[in-house]
PDB file of C-alpha atoms in Angstrom:
ATOM      1  CA  MET A 115      23.625  -0.715   1.207  1.00 60.00           C
ATOM      2  CA  SER A 116      21.791  -2.225  -1.732  1.00 79.00           C
ATOM      3  CA  LYS A 117      18.036  -2.329  -1.751  1.00 90.00           C
ATOM      4  CA  VAL A 118      15.701  -5.242  -2.426  1.00 93.00           C
ATOM      5  CA  LYS A 119      13.873  -4.942  -5.753  1.00 96.00           C
ATOM      6  CA  PHE A 120      10.402  -6.443  -6.121  1.00 97.00           C
ATOM      7  CA  GLU A 121       7.688  -6.592  -8.760  1.00 97.00           C
ATOM      8  CA  LEU A 122       3.963  -7.127  -8.320  1.00 98.00           C
ATOM      9  CA  GLU A 123       1.487  -7.871 -11.094  1.00 97.00           C
ATOM     10  CA  PHE A 124      -2.167  -6.888 -10.842  1.00 97.00           C
ATOM     11  CA  PRO A 125      -4.769  -7.793 -13.494  1.00 97.00           C
ATOM     12  CA  ILE A 126      -7.030  -4.782 -14.085  1.00 95.00           C
ATOM     13  CA  HIS A 127     -10.043  -4.565 -16.363  1.00 93.00           C
ATOM     14  CA  ALA A 128      -9.384  -1.153 -17.911  1.00 94.00           C
ATOM     15  CA  SER A 129      -7.893   0.257 -21.080  1.00 94.00           C
ATOM     16  CA  PRO A 130      -4.188   1.160 -21.045  1.00 96.00           C
ATOM     17  CA  SER A 131      -4.921   4.765 -22.012  1.00 95.00           C
ATOM     18  CA  MET A 132      -7.358   5.197 -19.114  1.00 95.00           C
ATOM     19  CA  LEU A 133      -4.990   3.531 -16.641  1.00 96.00           C
ATOM     20  CA  TYR A 134      -2.077   5.671 -17.764  1.00 97.00           C
ATOM     21  CA  GLN A 135      -3.964   8.820 -16.741  1.00 96.00           C
ATOM     22  CA  TYR A 136      -4.148   7.477 -13.174  1.00 97.00           C
ATOM     23  CA  PHE A 137      -0.355   7.002 -13.087  1.00 96.00           C
ATOM     24  CA  ALA A 138       0.888  10.012 -15.034  1.00 96.00           C
ATOM     25  CA  THR A 139      -1.310  12.970 -14.048  1.00 96.00           C
ATOM     26  CA  PRO A 140      -1.628  14.755 -10.703  1.00 96.00           C
ATOM     27  CA  ALA A 141      -5.431  14.494 -10.851  1.00 96.00           C
ATOM     28  CA  GLY A 142      -5.232  10.757 -11.553  1.00 96.00           C
ATOM     29  CA  LEU A 143      -2.698  10.114  -8.783  1.00 96.00           C
ATOM     30  CA  GLU A 144      -4.837  12.080  -6.303  1.00 96.00           C
ATOM     31  CA  GLU A 145      -7.711   9.682  -6.988  1.00 95.00           C
ATOM     32  CA  TRP A 146      -5.909   6.701  -5.437  1.00 95.00           C
ATOM     33  CA  PHE A 147      -2.260   7.281  -4.501  1.00 95.00           C
ATOM     34  CA  ALA A 148      -1.853  10.499  -2.516  1.00 95.00           C
ATOM     35  CA  ASP A 149      -4.060  13.126  -0.883  1.00 95.00           C
ATOM     36  CA  ARG A 150      -2.587  15.866  -3.065  1.00 96.00           C
ATOM     37  CA  VAL A 151      -0.142  15.826  -5.972  1.00 97.00           C
ATOM     38  CA  ASN A 152       1.698  18.856  -7.331  1.00 96.00           C
ATOM     39  CA  SER A 153       3.635  18.779 -10.556  1.00 95.00           C
ATOM     40  CA  ARG A 154       6.377  21.145 -11.698  1.00 94.00           C
ATOM     41  CA  GLY A 155       7.702  19.710 -14.941  1.00 91.00           C
ATOM     42  CA  LYS A 156       9.349  16.387 -14.091  1.00 93.00           C
ATOM     43  CA  LEU A 157       9.294  17.078 -10.338  1.00 96.00           C
ATOM     44  CA  ILE A 158       6.251  15.657  -8.569  1.00 96.00           C
ATOM     45  CA  THR A 159       5.323  16.337  -4.934  1.00 97.00           C
ATOM     46  CA  PHE A 160       3.138  13.719  -3.237  1.00 97.00           C
ATOM     47  CA  ILE A 161       1.324  14.881  -0.102  1.00 96.00           C
ATOM     48  CA  TRP A 162      -0.300  12.619   2.525  1.00 94.00           C
ATOM     49  CA  ASP A 163      -1.708  14.050   5.754  1.00 92.00           C
ATOM     50  CA  ASP A 164       1.396  15.565   7.397  1.00 87.00           C
ATOM     51  CA  SER A 165       4.074  14.185   5.087  1.00 95.00           C
ATOM     52  CA  GLU A 166       5.399  15.269   1.737  1.00 95.00           C
ATOM     53  CA  GLU A 167       7.670  13.348  -0.653  1.00 95.00           C
ATOM     54  CA  GLU A 168       9.221  14.509  -3.892  1.00 96.00           C
ATOM     55  CA  ALA A 169       9.958  12.328  -6.883  1.00 97.00           C
ATOM     56  CA  LYS A 170      11.304  12.946 -10.358  1.00 97.00           C
ATOM     57  CA  ILE A 171       9.843  11.364 -13.467  1.00 97.00           C
ATOM     58  CA  ILE A 172      12.733   9.378 -14.929  1.00 96.00           C
ATOM     59  CA  THR A 173      11.049   7.909 -17.996  1.00 97.00           C
ATOM     60  CA  LYS A 174       7.571   7.703 -19.401  1.00 96.00           C
ATOM     61  CA  LYS A 175       5.956   6.215 -22.450  1.00 97.00           C
ATOM     62  CA  THR A 176       2.330   7.135 -23.037  1.00 96.00           C
ATOM     63  CA  ASP A 177      -0.133   4.322 -22.244  1.00 96.00           C
ATOM     64  CA  GLU A 178       2.754   1.963 -21.341  1.00 97.00           C
ATOM     65  CA  ARG A 179       4.895   3.016 -18.374  1.00 97.00           C
ATOM     66  CA  ILE A 180       6.025   5.742 -16.035  1.00 97.00           C
ATOM     67  CA  LYS A 181       9.039   5.538 -13.746  1.00 97.00           C
ATOM     68  CA  PHE A 182       9.647   7.771 -10.719  1.00 97.00           C
ATOM     69  CA  LYS A 183      12.706   8.277  -8.503  1.00 96.00           C
ATOM     70  CA  TRP A 184      12.311   9.586  -4.956  1.00 94.00           C
ATOM     71  CA  THR A 185      14.588  12.625  -4.561  1.00 93.00           C
ATOM     72  CA  GLU A 186      15.684  11.356  -1.122  1.00 89.00           C
ATOM     73  CA  SER A 187      17.150   8.223  -2.736  1.00 87.00           C
ATOM     74  CA  GLU A 188      19.371  10.002  -5.281  1.00 81.00           C
ATOM     75  CA  GLY A 189      22.431   8.009  -4.252  1.00 83.00           C
ATOM     76  CA  ASP A 190      21.114   4.548  -5.168  1.00 89.00           C
ATOM     77  CA  ASP A 191      19.536   2.687  -8.086  1.00 90.00           C
ATOM     78  CA  SER A 192      16.031   2.508  -6.615  1.00 94.00           C
ATOM     79  CA  TYR A 193      12.881   3.769  -8.336  1.00 96.00           C
ATOM     80  CA  PHE A 194       9.216   2.906  -8.580  1.00 96.00           C
ATOM     81  CA  GLU A 195       7.479   2.182 -11.836  1.00 97.00           C
ATOM     82  CA  PHE A 196       3.998   1.499 -13.131  1.00 97.00           C
ATOM     83  CA  LYS A 197       4.052  -0.604 -16.291  1.00 98.00           C
ATOM     84  CA  ILE A 198       0.870  -1.415 -18.213  1.00 98.00           C
ATOM     85  CA  GLN A 199       1.079  -4.762 -19.961  1.00 97.00           C
ATOM     86  CA  VAL A 200      -1.430  -6.100 -22.480  1.00 96.00           C
ATOM     87  CA  ASP A 201      -1.479  -9.804 -23.299  1.00 95.00           C
ATOM     88  CA  PRO A 202      -1.246 -10.029 -27.104  1.00 94.00           C
ATOM     89  CA  LEU A 203      -3.626 -13.009 -27.310  1.00 95.00           C
ATOM     90  CA  THR A 204      -6.269 -12.402 -24.655  1.00 95.00           C
ATOM     91  CA  LYS A 205      -5.932  -8.589 -24.541  1.00 94.00           C
ATOM     92  CA  ASP A 206      -5.995  -8.873 -20.722  1.00 95.00           C
ATOM     93  CA  VAL A 207      -4.470  -5.825 -19.065  1.00 96.00           C
ATOM     94  CA  ALA A 208      -2.151  -5.971 -16.064  1.00 97.00           C
ATOM     95  CA  VAL A 209      -0.281  -3.352 -14.096  1.00 97.00           C
ATOM     96  CA  ILE A 210       3.215  -4.277 -13.000  1.00 98.00           C
ATOM     97  CA  VAL A 211       4.515  -2.275 -10.060  1.00 97.00           C
ATOM     98  CA  THR A 212       8.277  -2.292  -9.527  1.00 97.00           C
ATOM     99  CA  ASP A 213       9.645  -0.859  -6.301  1.00 97.00           C
ATOM    100  CA  PHE A 214      12.542  -1.194  -3.880  1.00 96.00           C
ATOM    101  CA  ALA A 215      12.771  -1.688  -0.120  1.00 94.00           C
ATOM    102  CA  ASP A 216      15.639  -1.578   2.380  1.00 92.00           C
ATOM    103  CA  ASP A 217      15.346  -5.274   3.266  1.00 93.00           C
ATOM    104  CA  GLU A 218      13.091  -8.337   2.889  1.00 92.00           C
ATOM    105  CA  GLU A 219      10.934  -7.342   5.870  1.00 93.00           C
ATOM    106  CA  ASP A 220      10.354  -3.853   4.455  1.00 94.00           C
ATOM    107  CA  ALA A 221       9.666  -5.422   1.050  1.00 94.00           C
ATOM    108  CA  GLU A 222       6.842  -7.527   2.516  1.00 95.00           C
ATOM    109  CA  GLU A 223       5.343  -4.425   4.128  1.00 95.00           C
ATOM    110  CA  ALA A 224       5.687  -2.452   0.889  1.00 95.00           C
ATOM    111  CA  LYS A 225       4.011  -5.254  -1.094  1.00 97.00           C
ATOM    112  CA  MET A 226       1.003  -5.122   1.222  1.00 96.00           C
ATOM    113  CA  LEU A 227       0.886  -1.347   0.868  1.00 95.00           C
ATOM    114  CA  TRP A 228       0.951  -1.629  -2.946  1.00 96.00           C
ATOM    115  CA  GLN A 229      -1.795  -4.272  -2.870  1.00 97.00           C
ATOM    116  CA  ASN A 230      -3.973  -1.881  -0.856  1.00 96.00           C
ATOM    117  CA  GLN A 231      -3.144   1.022  -3.161  1.00 95.00           C
ATOM    118  CA  ILE A 232      -3.963  -0.951  -6.315  1.00 96.00           C
ATOM    119  CA  GLU A 233      -7.213  -2.168  -4.717  1.00 96.00           C
ATOM    120  CA  GLU A 234      -8.032   1.500  -4.142  1.00 95.00           C
ATOM    121  CA  LEU A 235      -7.252   2.209  -7.811  1.00 96.00           C
ATOM    122  CA  LYS A 236      -9.483  -0.668  -8.961  1.00 95.00           C
ATOM    123  CA  HIS A 237     -12.284   0.590  -6.726  1.00 94.00           C
ATOM    124  CA  THR A 238     -11.843   4.137  -8.072  1.00 92.00           C
ATOM    125  CA  ILE A 239     -12.092   3.097 -11.713  1.00 92.00           C
ATOM    126  CA  GLY A 240     -14.701   0.411 -11.130  1.00 88.00           C
ATOM    127  CA  ALA A 241     -12.480  -2.413 -12.417  1.00 77.00           C
TER     128      ALA A 241
END
C-alpha cells in the first residue's frame, strides 16, 4: 500500500545554523520533538512517555536538511525530513517538513501534529 506524501512550510525567525541544531542533535530534538533522544551513529531512538521509535538518518547536509527513515517502515519509500530554506531576496527562513501518512485522514492528523510540534519549536527558540 502506498503512503500519502505531504509537505508543510513554516516561516521561522531564526538562523539556519541554529535551527539545524534543533533537528540534527539529540539535545536539540529533546527540546521540542521527543522526551528523550538517544543517538548511536546514524540510528536515533525517540522516546515519548511509554513509547519508543527508532529512525535512521538517511541524508543530512549541515544547516540545510536532515532526512530520517523510521526503522518500522523499511519496506516502503516513506521518510520524514526537515529542510531549512532561505529566500535569496528577503533572507526569510522557512522550515519545510516532509512526511508520509497511510491515507488522507491520517495525513490531516499528522499535519496538525506537525503544526503543534513546530509551534513548540518556535516557542522553545523564541521565534
